[in-house]
């Protein structure tokens, strides 16, 4: 089975721009979660989508948004980029049931200049 | 919300020695505790997980123990090898149907493990 894929793998943007990241979950998985990883804050939960609905949201400003499509693929968007948004953005997929394993993709490394 | 503390932040061992990483959590409702290994340039990979109805779980050289009363859990790696060198993260989740943190993992700060040949 193919793993979680994320595109693009690397991205350079300037302050004020917006960015869209994409995640394709493992076949059959209905839940996609997004995490931000930085050296200072570690791994922080952004949001989770299950069957096209946002089921949970972390403590991030409204500039961070996401969506999930009927095929379970997910996108996250960051508007009005700030320098502090530079991070590795990780997507994880799971069946979406309680206490189910989340499988991570390789991440998208975003650099904001 | 949930808070997970992980210690030590760095751990250096000789090949063949054992390594132990410890985590504590704050939310007594947490019921799922995975451990991830992250190598440079890659996403976290699950190495073992434990659910709240089990006190210990073992998979070859890796074991995890859970003490729900004390709210802590530990990762034990025996007979370490250089390829075990990576960053290890513990996490906790109170995933349950209808729960407010469903699908959310709260991670520890990570432990950089270095295994010297």
CSV table of C-alpha atoms in Angstrom, one decimal:
chain,number,residue,atom,x,y,z
A,1,UNK,CA,0.0,0.0,0.0
A,2,UNK,CA,1.3,3.4,-0.8
A,3,UNK,CA,2.0,5.7,2.1
A,4,UNK,CA,0.9,9.2,2.8
A,5,UNK,CA,2.1,11.6,0.1
A,6,UNK,CA,2.5,15.4,0.4
A,7,UNK,CA,3.2,17.9,-2.3
A,8,UNK,CA,5.1,20.0,-2.7
A,9,UNK,CA,8.1,18.8,-0.6
A,10,UNK,CA,9.7,22.2,-0.5
A,11,UNK,CA,8.3,25.7,-0.9
A,12,UNK,CA,9.8,29.2,-0.6
A,13,UNK,CA,7.4,32.1,-0.2
A,14,UNK,CA,7.6,35.8,0.9
A,15,UNK,CA,5.7,37.5,3.7
A,16,UNK,CA,2.2,38.4,2.8
A,17,UNK,CA,1.7,35.6,0.2
A,18,UNK,CA,-0.5,32.6,0.7
A,19,UNK,CA,0.3,29.0,0.2
A,20,UNK,CA,-1.6,25.7,-0.3
A,21,UNK,CA,-0.3,22.4,0.7
A,22,UNK,CA,-1.7,19.0,-0.4
A,23,UNK,CA,-1.9,15.6,1.3
A,24,UNK,CA,-3.0,12.3,-0.1
A,25,UNK,CA,-3.8,9.8,2.6
A,26,UNK,CA,-3.3,6.0,2.6
A,27,UNK,CA,-5.9,4.3,0.5
A,28,UNK,CA,-9.0,3.6,2.7
A,29,UNK,CA,-8.1,6.1,5.4
A,30,UNK,CA,-10.8,8.7,6.0
A,31,UNK,CA,-9.1,10.9,8.5
A,32,UNK,CA,-6.4,13.5,7.8
A,33,UNK,CA,-4.6,15.5,10.5
A,34,UNK,CA,-2.2,18.3,10.0
A,35,UNK,CA,0.7,19.2,12.3
A,36,UNK,CA,3.3,22.0,12.3
A,37,UNK,CA,6.8,21.2,13.3
A,38,UNK,CA,9.3,23.9,14.4
A,39,UNK,CA,12.5,23.7,16.4
A,40,UNK,CA,11.1,25.9,19.1
A,41,UNK,CA,7.5,24.6,19.4
A,42,UNK,CA,8.0,21.0,18.4
A,43,UNK,CA,5.0,19.2,16.8
A,44,UNK,CA,1.8,21.0,17.2
A,45,UNK,CA,-1.7,19.9,16.0
A,46,UNK,CA,-3.4,22.2,13.5
A,47,UNK,CA,-6.6,20.4,12.6
A,48,UNK,CA,-8.2,17.1,11.7
A,49,UNK,CA,-10.6,16.3,8.9
A,50,UNK,CA,-12.9,13.2,8.7
A,51,UNK,CA,-15.3,12.6,5.9
A,52,UNK,CA,-14.9,16.1,4.6
A,53,UNK,CA,-15.7,17.7,8.0
A,54,UNK,CA,-13.3,19.4,10.4
A,55,UNK,CA,-13.5,17.3,13.5
A,56,UNK,CA,-11.0,19.1,15.6
A,57,UNK,CA,-8.9,22.2,15.6
A,58,UNK,CA,-5.7,23.3,17.4
A,59,UNK,CA,-4.7,26.7,18.7
A,60,UNK,CA,-3.7,28.4,15.5
A,61,UNK,CA,-4.9,31.7,14.0
A,62,UNK,CA,-7.6,31.8,11.4
A,63,UNK,CA,-5.0,32.3,8.7
A,64,UNK,CA,-4.6,28.6,8.8
A,65,UNK,CA,-7.4,26.7,7.2
A,66,UNK,CA,-8.0,23.4,5.5
A,67,UNK,CA,-10.4,21.2,3.7
A,68,UNK,CA,-11.0,17.6,2.7
A,69,UNK,CA,-12.4,16.3,-0.5
A,70,UNK,CA,-14.7,13.3,-1.1
A,71,UNK,CA,-11.7,11.1,-2.0
A,72,UNK,CA,-10.2,12.0,1.5
A,73,UNK,CA,-7.4,14.1,0.0
A,74,UNK,CA,-6.8,17.2,2.0
A,75,UNK,CA,-5.4,20.6,1.5
A,76,UNK,CA,-4.3,23.2,4.0
A,77,UNK,CA,-4.0,26.9,3.3
A,78,UNK,CA,-2.0,29.6,5.0
A,79,UNK,CA,-2.9,33.2,4.1
A,80,UNK,CA,-0.9,36.3,4.7
A,81,UNK,CA,2.3,34.4,5.5
A,82,UNK,CA,4.5,35.5,8.3
A,83,UNK,CA,8.2,34.7,9.0
A,84,UNK,CA,7.1,32.5,11.9
A,85,UNK,CA,5.1,30.3,9.6
A,86,UNK,CA,8.4,28.8,8.4
A,87,UNK,CA,8.1,25.1,9.4
A,88,UNK,CA,7.8,21.5,8.4
A,89,UNK,CA,4.1,20.8,7.8
A,90,UNK,CA,3.2,17.2,8.3
A,91,UNK,CA,0.1,15.4,7.3
A,92,UNK,CA,-1.0,12.1,9.0
A,93,UNK,CA,-3.8,9.8,7.9
A,94,UNK,CA,-5.7,7.1,9.8
A,95,UNK,CA,-8.9,5.2,9.6
A,96,UNK,CA,-10.4,7.8,11.9
A,97,UNK,CA,-11.6,5.4,14.6
A,98,UNK,CA,-10.7,5.8,18.3
A,99,UNK,CA,-7.1,5.0,19.3
A,100,UNK,CA,-6.2,4.3,15.7
A,101,UNK,CA,-2.6,4.7,14.5
A,102,UNK,CA,-1.8,7.9,12.6
A,103,UNK,CA,0.7,7.5,9.7
A,104,UNK,CA,2.7,10.5,8.7
A,105,UNK,CA,3.9,11.7,5.4
A,106,UNK,CA,7.3,13.2,4.7
A,107,UNK,CA,6.1,16.7,5.1
A,108,UNK,CA,6.3,20.0,3.2
A,109,UNK,CA,9.1,22.3,4.3
A,110,UNK,CA,7.9,25.9,4.0
A,111,UNK,CA,10.4,28.8,4.1
A,112,UNK,CA,9.0,32.3,4.4
A,113,UNK,CA,11.3,35.1,3.5
B,1,UNK,CA,-5.6,20.7,27.5
B,2,UNK,CA,-3.2,17.9,27.4
B,3,UNK,CA,0.5,18.5,28.2
B,4,UNK,CA,3.2,15.9,27.5
B,5,UNK,CA,6.7,16.2,29.1
B,6,UNK,CA,9.5,14.1,27.6
B,7,UNK,CA,12.9,13.4,29.1
B,8,UNK,CA,15.8,13.4,28.5
B,9,UNK,CA,16.1,15.9,25.5
B,10,UNK,CA,19.4,14.2,24.4
B,11,UNK,CA,20.6,10.6,25.1
B,12,UNK,CA,23.9,9.2,24.1
B,13,UNK,CA,24.7,5.5,24.4
B,14,UNK,CA,27.2,2.9,23.2
B,15,UNK,CA,26.1,0.3,20.7
B,16,UNK,CA,24.6,-2.7,22.6
B,17,UNK,CA,23.5,-0.6,25.6
B,18,UNK,CA,19.9,0.0,26.5
B,19,UNK,CA,18.1,3.4,26.1
B,20,UNK,CA,15.1,4.6,28.1
B,21,UNK,CA,13.0,7.6,27.3
B,22,UNK,CA,10.3,8.8,29.7
B,23,UNK,CA,7.1,10.8,29.2
B,24,UNK,CA,4.5,12.2,31.6
B,25,UNK,CA,1.1,13.4,30.6
B,26,UNK,CA,-1.5,15.6,32.3
B,27,UNK,CA,-4.9,14.5,31.0
B,28,UNK,CA,-6.2,11.5,32.9
B,29,UNK,CA,-8.6,10.9,30.0
B,30,UNK,CA,-5.7,10.1,27.6
B,31,UNK,CA,-6.0,6.5,26.4
B,32,UNK,CA,-3.6,6.1,23.5
B,33,UNK,CA,0.2,6.5,23.6
B,34,UNK,CA,2.2,6.2,20.4
B,35,UNK,CA,6.0,6.5,20.0
B,36,UNK,CA,7.4,7.9,16.8
B,37,UNK,CA,10.9,7.9,15.4
B,38,UNK,CA,12.0,10.7,13.1
B,39,UNK,CA,15.1,10.6,10.9
B,40,UNK,CA,16.5,13.6,9.2
B,41,UNK,CA,14.4,14.8,6.3
B,42,UNK,CA,11.6,12.3,7.0
B,43,UNK,CA,8.3,12.4,8.7
B,44,UNK,CA,7.7,10.6,12.0
B,45,UNK,CA,7.4,6.8,11.8
B,46,UNK,CA,5.4,4.9,14.3
B,47,UNK,CA,7.6,2.4,16.2
B,48,UNK,CA,5.2,1.2,18.9
B,49,UNK,CA,2.0,2.2,20.6
B,50,UNK,CA,0.1,1.3,23.7
B,51,UNK,CA,-3.5,1.7,24.6
B,52,UNK,CA,-4.8,2.3,28.1
B,53,UNK,CA,-6.0,-1.2,28.8
B,54,UNK,CA,-2.5,-2.6,28.5
B,55,UNK,CA,0.4,-2.0,30.9
B,56,UNK,CA,3.3,-3.2,28.7
B,57,UNK,CA,3.9,-4.0,25.1
B,58,UNK,CA,6.9,-5.4,23.4
B,59,UNK,CA,8.1,-5.7,19.8
B,60,UNK,CA,11.5,-7.3,19.4
B,61,UNK,CA,14.1,-4.8,20.9
B,62,UNK,CA,11.5,-2.2,21.7
B,63,UNK,CA,9.1,-2.1,24.6
B,64,UNK,CA,6.7,0.5,26.1
B,65,UNK,CA,5.4,0.6,29.6
B,66,UNK,CA,2.4,2.6,30.9
B,67,UNK,CA,1.5,3.6,34.4
B,68,UNK,CA,-1.9,5.2,34.3
B,69,UNK,CA,-2.0,6.0,38.0
B,70,UNK,CA,1.3,8.0,37.8
B,71,UNK,CA,0.4,9.2,34.3
B,72,UNK,CA,3.7,8.3,32.8
B,73,UNK,CA,4.9,6.0,30.0
B,74,UNK,CA,8.3,4.9,28.9
B,75,UNK,CA,10.1,3.6,25.8
B,76,UNK,CA,12.8,1.0,26.2
B,77,UNK,CA,15.2,0.1,23.4
B,78,UNK,CA,17.5,-2.8,24.1
B,79,UNK,CA,20.7,-3.8,22.3
B,80,UNK,CA,20.9,-0.4,20.6
B,81,UNK,CA,22.4,-0.2,17.1
B,82,UNK,CA,23.7,2.9,15.2
B,83,UNK,CA,20.7,2.9,13.0
B,84,UNK,CA,18.5,3.5,16.1
B,85,UNK,CA,20.0,7.0,16.1
B,86,UNK,CA,17.2,9.5,15.5
B,87,UNK,CA,14.8,11.8,17.2
B,88,UNK,CA,12.1,10.0,19.2
B,89,UNK,CA,8.7,11.5,20.2
B,90,UNK,CA,6.1,10.3,22.6
B,91,UNK,CA,2.5,11.4,22.2
B,92,UNK,CA,-0.8,11.1,24.0
B,93,UNK,CA,-4.4,11.2,22.8
B,94,UNK,CA,-7.7,11.0,24.4
B,95,UNK,CA,-9.4,9.8,21.3
B,96,UNK,CA,-12.9,8.6,21.8
B,97,UNK,CA,-16.0,9.0,19.9
B,98,UNK,CA,-17.5,12.4,20.5
B,99,UNK,CA,-14.5,13.6,22.5
B,100,UNK,CA,-13.2,17.1,22.0
B,101,UNK,CA,-9.7,16.0,21.2
B,102,UNK,CA,-10.6,13.2,18.9
B,103,UNK,CA,-7.8,12.6,16.4
B,104,UNK,CA,-5.5,15.0,18.1
B,105,UNK,CA,-2.0,13.8,19.2
B,106,UNK,CA,-0.1,15.9,21.8
B,107,UNK,CA,3.6,15.4,21.4
B,108,UNK,CA,6.5,15.6,23.8
B,109,UNK,CA,9.5,17.8,22.8
B,110,UNK,CA,11.5,14.9,21.5
B,111,UNK,CA,14.7,13.0,22.5
B,112,UNK,CA,17.7,13.0,20.2
B,113,UNK,CA,19.2,9.5,20.6
B,114,UNK,CA,22.8,8.9,19.4
B,115,UNK,CA,24.1,5.4,19.4
B,116,UNK,CA,27.9,5.3,19.1
B,117,UNK,CA,29.5,2.3,17.3
